[in-house]
mmCIF file of C-alpha atoms in Angstrom:
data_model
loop_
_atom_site.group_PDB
_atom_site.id
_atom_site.type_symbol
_atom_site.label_atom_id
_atom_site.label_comp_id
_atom_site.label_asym_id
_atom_site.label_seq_id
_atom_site.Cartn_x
_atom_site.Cartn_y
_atom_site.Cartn_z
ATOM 1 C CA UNK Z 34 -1.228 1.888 16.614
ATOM 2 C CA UNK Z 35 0.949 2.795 13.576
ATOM 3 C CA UNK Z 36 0.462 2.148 10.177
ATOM 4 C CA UNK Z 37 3.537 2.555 6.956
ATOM 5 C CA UNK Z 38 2.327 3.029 3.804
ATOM 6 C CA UNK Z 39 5.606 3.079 1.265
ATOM 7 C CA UNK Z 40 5.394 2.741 -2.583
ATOM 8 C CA UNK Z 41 9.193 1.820 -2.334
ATOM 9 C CA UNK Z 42 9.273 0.933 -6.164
ATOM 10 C CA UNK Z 43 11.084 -2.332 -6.293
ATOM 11 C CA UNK Z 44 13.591 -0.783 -3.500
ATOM 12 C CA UNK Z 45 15.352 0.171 -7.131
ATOM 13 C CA UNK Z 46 16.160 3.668 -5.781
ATOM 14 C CA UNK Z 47 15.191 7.386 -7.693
ATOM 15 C CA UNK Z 48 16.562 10.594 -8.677
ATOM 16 C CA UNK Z 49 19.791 11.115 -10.851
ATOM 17 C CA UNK Z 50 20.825 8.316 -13.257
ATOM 18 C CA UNK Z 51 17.697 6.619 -12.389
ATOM 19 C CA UNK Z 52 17.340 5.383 -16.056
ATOM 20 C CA UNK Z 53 20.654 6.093 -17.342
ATOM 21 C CA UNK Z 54 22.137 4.659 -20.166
ATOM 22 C CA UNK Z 55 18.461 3.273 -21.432
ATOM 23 C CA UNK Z 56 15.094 4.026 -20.540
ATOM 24 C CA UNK Z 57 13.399 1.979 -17.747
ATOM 25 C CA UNK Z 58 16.395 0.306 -17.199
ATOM 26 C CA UNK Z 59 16.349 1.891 -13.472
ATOM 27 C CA UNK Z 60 13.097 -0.577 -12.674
ATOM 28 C CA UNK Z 61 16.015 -3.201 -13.421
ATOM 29 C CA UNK Z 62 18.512 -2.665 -10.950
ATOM 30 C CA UNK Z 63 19.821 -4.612 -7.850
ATOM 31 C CA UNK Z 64 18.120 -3.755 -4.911
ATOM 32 C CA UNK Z 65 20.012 -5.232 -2.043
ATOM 33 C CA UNK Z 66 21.271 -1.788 -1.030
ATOM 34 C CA UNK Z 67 18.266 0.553 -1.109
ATOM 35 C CA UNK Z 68 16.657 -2.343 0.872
ATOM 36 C CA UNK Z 69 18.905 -2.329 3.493
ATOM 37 C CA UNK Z 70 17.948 1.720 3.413
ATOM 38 C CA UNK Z 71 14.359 0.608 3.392
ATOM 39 C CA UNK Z 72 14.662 -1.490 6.386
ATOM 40 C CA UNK Z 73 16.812 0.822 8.791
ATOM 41 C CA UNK Z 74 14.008 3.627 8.110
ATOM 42 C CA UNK Z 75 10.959 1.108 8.490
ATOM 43 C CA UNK Z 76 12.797 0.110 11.960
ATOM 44 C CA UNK Z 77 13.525 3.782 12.952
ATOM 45 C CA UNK Z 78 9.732 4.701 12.516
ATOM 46 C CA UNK Z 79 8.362 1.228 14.076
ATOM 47 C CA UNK Z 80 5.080 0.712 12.690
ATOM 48 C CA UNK Z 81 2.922 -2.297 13.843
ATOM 49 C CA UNK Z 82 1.317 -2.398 10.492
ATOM 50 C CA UNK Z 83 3.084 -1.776 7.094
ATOM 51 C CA UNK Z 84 1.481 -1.614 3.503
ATOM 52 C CA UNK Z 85 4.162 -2.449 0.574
ATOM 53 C CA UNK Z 86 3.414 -1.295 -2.811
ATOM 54 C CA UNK Z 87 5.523 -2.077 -5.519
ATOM 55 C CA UNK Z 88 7.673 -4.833 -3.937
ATOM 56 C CA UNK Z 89 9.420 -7.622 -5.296
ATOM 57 C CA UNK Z 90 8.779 -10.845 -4.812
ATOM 58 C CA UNK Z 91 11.871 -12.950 -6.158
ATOM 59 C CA UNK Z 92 13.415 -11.905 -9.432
ATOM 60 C CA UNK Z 93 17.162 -11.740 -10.341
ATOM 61 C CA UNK Z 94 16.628 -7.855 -8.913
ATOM 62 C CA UNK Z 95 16.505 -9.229 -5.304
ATOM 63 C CA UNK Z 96 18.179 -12.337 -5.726
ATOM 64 C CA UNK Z 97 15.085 -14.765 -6.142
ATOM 65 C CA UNK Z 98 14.183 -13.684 -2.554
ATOM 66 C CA UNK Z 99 10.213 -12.345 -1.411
ATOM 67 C CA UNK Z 100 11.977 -8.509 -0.100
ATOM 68 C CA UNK Z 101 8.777 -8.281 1.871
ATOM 69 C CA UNK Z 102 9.980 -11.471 3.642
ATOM 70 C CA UNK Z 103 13.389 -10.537 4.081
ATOM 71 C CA UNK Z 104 12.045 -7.271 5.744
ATOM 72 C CA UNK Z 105 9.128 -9.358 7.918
ATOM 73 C CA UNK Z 106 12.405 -11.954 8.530
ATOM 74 C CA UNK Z 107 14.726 -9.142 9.894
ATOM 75 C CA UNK Z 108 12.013 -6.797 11.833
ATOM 76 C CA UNK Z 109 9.260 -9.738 13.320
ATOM 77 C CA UNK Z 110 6.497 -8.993 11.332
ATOM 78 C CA UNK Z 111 4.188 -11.611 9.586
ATOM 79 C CA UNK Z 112 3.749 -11.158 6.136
ATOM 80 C CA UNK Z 113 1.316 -11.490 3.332
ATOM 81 C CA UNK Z 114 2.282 -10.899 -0.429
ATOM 82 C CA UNK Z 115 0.950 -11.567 -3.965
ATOM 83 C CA UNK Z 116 1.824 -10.694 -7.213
ATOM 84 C CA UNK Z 117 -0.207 -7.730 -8.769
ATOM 85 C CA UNK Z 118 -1.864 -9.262 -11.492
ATOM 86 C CA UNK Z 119 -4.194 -11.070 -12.305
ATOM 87 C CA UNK Z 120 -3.904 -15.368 -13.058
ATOM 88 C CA UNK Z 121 -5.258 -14.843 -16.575
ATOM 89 C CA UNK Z 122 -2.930 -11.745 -17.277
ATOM 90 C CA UNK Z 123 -0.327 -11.916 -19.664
ATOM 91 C CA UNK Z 124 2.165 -10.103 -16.861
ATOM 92 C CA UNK Z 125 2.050 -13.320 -15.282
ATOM 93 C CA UNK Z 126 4.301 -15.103 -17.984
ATOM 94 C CA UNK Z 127 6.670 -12.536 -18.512
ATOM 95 C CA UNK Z 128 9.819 -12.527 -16.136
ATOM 96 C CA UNK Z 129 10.299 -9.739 -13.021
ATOM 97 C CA UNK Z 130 6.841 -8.799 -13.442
ATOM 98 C CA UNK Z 131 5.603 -11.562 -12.734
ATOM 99 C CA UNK Z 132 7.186 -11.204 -9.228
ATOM 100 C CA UNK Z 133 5.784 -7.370 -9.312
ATOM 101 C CA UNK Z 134 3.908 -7.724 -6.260
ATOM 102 C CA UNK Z 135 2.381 -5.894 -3.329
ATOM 103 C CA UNK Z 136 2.399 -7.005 0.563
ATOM 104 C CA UNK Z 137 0.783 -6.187 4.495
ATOM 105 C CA UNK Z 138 3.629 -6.969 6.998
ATOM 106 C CA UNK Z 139 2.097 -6.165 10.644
ATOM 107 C CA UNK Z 140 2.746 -7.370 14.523
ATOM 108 C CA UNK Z 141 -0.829 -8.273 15.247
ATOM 109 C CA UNK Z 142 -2.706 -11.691 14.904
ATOM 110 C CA UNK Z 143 -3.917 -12.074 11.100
ATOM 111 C CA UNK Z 144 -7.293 -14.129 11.508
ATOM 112 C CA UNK Z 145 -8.352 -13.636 8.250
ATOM 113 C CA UNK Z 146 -6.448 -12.647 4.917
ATOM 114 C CA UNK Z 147 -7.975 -12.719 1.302
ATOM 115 C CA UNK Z 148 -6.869 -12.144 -2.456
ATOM 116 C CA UNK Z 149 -9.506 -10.020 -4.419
ATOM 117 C CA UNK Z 150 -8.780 -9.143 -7.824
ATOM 118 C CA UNK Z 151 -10.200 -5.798 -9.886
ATOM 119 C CA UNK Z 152 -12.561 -6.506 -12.955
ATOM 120 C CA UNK Z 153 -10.410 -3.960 -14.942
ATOM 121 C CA UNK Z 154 -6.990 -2.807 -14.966
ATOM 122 C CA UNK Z 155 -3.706 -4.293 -15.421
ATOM 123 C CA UNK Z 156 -2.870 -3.733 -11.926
ATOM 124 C CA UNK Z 157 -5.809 -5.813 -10.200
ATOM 125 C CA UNK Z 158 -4.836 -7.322 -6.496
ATOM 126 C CA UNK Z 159 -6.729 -6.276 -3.151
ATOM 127 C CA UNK Z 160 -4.946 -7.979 -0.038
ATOM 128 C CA UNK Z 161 -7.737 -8.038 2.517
ATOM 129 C CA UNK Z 162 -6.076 -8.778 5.966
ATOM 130 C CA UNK Z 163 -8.350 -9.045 8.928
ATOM 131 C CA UNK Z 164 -7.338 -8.032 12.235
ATOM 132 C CA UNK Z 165 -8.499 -8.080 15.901
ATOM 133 C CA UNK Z 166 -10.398 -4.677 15.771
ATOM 134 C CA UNK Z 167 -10.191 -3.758 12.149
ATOM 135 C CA UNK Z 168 -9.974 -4.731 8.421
ATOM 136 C CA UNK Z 169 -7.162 -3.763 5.947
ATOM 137 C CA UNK Z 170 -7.589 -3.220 2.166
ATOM 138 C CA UNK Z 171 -4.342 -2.861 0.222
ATOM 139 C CA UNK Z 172 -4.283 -1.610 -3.391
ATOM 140 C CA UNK Z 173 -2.672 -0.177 -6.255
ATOM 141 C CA UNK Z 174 -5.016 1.439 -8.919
ATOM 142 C CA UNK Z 175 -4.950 1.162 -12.313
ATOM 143 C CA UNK Z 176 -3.459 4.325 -14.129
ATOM 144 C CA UNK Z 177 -6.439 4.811 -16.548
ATOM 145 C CA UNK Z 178 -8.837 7.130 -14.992
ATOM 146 C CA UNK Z 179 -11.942 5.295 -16.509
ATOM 147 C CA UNK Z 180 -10.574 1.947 -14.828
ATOM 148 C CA UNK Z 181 -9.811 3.776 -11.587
ATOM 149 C CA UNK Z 182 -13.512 4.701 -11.420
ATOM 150 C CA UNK Z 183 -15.029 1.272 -12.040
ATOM 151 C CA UNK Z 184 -12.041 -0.698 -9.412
ATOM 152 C CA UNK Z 185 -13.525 2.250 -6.833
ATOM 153 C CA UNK Z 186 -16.541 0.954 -7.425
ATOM 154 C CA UNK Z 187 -15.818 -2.498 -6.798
ATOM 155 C CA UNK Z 188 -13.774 -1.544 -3.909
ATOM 156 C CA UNK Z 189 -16.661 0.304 -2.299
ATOM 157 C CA UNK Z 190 -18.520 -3.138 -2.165
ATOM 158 C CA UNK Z 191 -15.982 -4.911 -0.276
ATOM 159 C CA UNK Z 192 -15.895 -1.985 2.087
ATOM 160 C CA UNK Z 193 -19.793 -1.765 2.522
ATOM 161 C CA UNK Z 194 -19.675 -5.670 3.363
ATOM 162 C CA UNK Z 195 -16.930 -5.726 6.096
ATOM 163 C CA UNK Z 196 -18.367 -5.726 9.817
ATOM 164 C CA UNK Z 197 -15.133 -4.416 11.519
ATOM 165 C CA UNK Z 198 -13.456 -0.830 11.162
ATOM 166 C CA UNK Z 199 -12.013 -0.354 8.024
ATOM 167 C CA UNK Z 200 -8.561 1.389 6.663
ATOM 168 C CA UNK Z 201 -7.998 1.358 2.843
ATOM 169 C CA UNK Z 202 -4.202 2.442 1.866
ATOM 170 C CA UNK Z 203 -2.723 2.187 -1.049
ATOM 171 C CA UNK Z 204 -1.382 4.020 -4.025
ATOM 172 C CA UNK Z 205 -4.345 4.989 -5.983
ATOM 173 C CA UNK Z 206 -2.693 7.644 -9.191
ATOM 174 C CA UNK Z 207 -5.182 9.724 -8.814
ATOM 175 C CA UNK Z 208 -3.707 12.102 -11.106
ATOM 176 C CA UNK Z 209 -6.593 14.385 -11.315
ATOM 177 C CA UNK Z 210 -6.221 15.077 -8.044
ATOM 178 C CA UNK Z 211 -7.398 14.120 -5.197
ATOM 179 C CA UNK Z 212 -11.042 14.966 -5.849
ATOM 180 C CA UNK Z 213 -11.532 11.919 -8.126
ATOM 181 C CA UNK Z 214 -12.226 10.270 -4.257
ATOM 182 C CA UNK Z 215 -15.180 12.347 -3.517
ATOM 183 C CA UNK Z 216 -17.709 10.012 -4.393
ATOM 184 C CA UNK Z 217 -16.111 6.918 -3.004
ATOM 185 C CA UNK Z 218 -15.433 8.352 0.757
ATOM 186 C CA UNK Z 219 -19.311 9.807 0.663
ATOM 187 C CA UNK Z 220 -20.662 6.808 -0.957
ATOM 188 C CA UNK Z 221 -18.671 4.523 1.376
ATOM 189 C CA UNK Z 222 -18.316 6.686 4.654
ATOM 190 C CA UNK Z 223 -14.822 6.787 5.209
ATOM 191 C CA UNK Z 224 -12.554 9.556 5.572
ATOM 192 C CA UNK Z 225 -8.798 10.596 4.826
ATOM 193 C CA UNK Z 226 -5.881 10.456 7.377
ATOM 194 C CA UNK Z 227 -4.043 13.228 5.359
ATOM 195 C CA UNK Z 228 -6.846 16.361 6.132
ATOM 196 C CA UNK Z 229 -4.008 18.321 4.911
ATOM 197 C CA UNK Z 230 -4.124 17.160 1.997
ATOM 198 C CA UNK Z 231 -0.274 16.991 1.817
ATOM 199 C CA UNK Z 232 1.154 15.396 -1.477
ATOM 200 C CA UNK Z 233 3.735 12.742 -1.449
ATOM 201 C CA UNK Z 234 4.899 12.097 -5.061
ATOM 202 C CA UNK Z 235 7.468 12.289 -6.700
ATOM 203 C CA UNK Z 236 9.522 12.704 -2.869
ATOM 204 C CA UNK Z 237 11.964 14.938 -4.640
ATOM 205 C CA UNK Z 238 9.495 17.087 -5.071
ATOM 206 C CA UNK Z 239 5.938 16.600 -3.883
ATOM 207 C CA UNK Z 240 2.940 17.824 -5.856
ATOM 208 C CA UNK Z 241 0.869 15.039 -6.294
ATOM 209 C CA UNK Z 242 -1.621 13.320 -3.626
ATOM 210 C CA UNK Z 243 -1.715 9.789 -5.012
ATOM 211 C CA UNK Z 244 -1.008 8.061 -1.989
ATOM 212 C CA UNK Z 245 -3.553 7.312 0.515
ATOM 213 C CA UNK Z 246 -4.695 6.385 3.944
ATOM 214 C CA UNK Z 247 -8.426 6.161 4.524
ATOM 215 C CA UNK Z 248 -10.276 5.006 6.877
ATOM 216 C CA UNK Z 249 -13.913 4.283 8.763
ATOM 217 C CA UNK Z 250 -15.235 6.676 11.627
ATOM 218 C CA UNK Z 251 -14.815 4.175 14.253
ATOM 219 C CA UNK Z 252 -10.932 4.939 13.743
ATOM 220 C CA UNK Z 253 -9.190 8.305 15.312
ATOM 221 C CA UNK Z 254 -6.496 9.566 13.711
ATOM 222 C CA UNK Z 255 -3.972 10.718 16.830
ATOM 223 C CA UNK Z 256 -1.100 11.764 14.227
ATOM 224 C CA UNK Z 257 -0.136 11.723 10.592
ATOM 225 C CA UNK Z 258 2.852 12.854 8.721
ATOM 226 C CA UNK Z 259 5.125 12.232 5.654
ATOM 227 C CA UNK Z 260 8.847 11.818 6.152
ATOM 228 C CA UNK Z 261 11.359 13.643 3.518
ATOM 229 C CA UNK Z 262 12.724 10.637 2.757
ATOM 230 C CA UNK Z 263 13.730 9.771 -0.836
ATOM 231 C CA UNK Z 264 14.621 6.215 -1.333
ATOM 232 C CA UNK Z 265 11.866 5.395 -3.923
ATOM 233 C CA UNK Z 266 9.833 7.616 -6.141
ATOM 234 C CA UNK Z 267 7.016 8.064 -3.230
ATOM 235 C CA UNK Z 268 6.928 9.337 -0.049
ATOM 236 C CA UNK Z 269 6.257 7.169 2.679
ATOM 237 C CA UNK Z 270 3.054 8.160 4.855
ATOM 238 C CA UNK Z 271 2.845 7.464 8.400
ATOM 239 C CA UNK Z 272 -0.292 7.621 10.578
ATOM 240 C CA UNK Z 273 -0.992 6.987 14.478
ATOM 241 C CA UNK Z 274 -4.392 5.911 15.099
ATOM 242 C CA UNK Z 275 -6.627 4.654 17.540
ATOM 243 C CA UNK Z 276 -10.234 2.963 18.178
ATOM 244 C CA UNK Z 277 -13.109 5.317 19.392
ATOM 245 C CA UNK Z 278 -14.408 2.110 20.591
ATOM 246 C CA UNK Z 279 -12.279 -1.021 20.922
ATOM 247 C CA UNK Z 280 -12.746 -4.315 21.556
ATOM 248 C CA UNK Z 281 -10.717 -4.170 24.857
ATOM 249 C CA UNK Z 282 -12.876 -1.551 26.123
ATOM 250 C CA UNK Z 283 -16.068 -3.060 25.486
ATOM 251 C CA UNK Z 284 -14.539 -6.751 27.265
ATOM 252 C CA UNK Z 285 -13.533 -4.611 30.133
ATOM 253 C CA UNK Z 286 -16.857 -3.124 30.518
ATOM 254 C CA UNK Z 287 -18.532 -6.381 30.013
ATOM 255 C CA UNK Z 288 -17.176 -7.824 33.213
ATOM 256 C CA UNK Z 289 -16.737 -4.582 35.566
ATOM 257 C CA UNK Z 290 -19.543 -4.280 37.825
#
């Protein structure tokens, strides 16, 4: 199997003129082009499971419509997305981020999905999204170190309670570096797709390793790799992977004499 993970910032584009005249007015911008980019790349690489950071869910940027709809509408994938925030924030009630959301679009059966929200942080959604053989955690961490810590925490318990394999991907700022995970993969036994330890941010340039693919030893990782493609300030990473034991495996064993 395949899994995308793409912080594609609002599909608002990067690089030159980003936030030309004003500041910040790049997270503004249309988006209906650098979608379209979005999609043709996401359909050129083929993934049967995609995690969405940063994607909006129906402001005047996108034309009041869900873009990780539109892209689950156009490439037949189902689709889960929620805004980032929590009810009680104060994000809610403010226009376009209010629809600052994050989403799972994949091609398998989705028998379970589940909103879990971060104790700290302004940034607080998990999307858990149970699967045939595994369990998906998508997040984006906070961009306070201290509240990083305790939201690992927290995410370390809903790992440690989950049955299934697990992958956890999301964009996590670890800005210190990607040793700030140490105690979370020992503490809750999973590992990194990107042994390399190949950064993805900013994709003009890489030096940082902020985005991440993790996942339980049950899982193989048959191929990983991040594309030189520049259509939001992050890389996208793409990783191959497959069961050391799957469920079809143990069914066909169960009935072959």
């Amino acid at each position: 199997m395949r899994i995308l993970l793409y912080n594609i910032r609002y599909a608002t584009g990067h690089l030159k003129g980003y936030h030309k005249p004003f500041p910040f007015i790049g997270f503004f911008k249309r988006t209906e082009v650098n979608l379209q980019r979005i999609i043709n790349f996401i359909r050129s690489v083929d993934p049967d499971i995609i995690g969405l950071i940063e994607v909006d869910s129906g402001s005047y940027r996108s034309r009041k419509t869900c873009q990780a709809e539109e892209i689950s509408n156009i490439l037949g994938y189902n689709c889960i997305a929620e805004t980032k925030y929590s009810e009680k924030s104060l994000a809610q009630k403010v226009p376009i981020l209010n629809r600052q959301s994050n989403a799972l679009l994949t091609r398998e059966r989705i028998h379970d999905n589940t909103f879990h929200y971060f104790r700290e942080g302004v940034k607080r959604l998990i999307i858990k999204t149970e699967l045939e053989e595994a369990v998906i955690f998508l997040v984006h961490l906070s961009l306070k170190y201290r509240h990083r810590q305790h939201q690992l925490e927290y995410l370390h318990t809903l790992v440690r309670r989950t049955k299934k394999e697990v992958i956890v991907a999301g964009d996590f700022n670890t800005f210190f570096g990607s040793r700030e995970l140490k105690l979370f993969l020992a503490a809750s036994n999973l590992e990194s797709a990107n042994i390399e330890n190949i950064p993805s941010h900013p994709s003009h340039s890489p030096h940082r390793q902020i985005d991440f693919i993790l996942h339980s030893p049950g899982i193989s990782i048959d191929n990983f790799y991040i594309p030189d493609v520049r259509l939001s300030d992050h890389s996208p990473l793409i990783c191959d992977f497959s069961f050391k034991s799957s469920v079809a495996a143990e069914r066909f064993s169960a009935v072959t004499p």
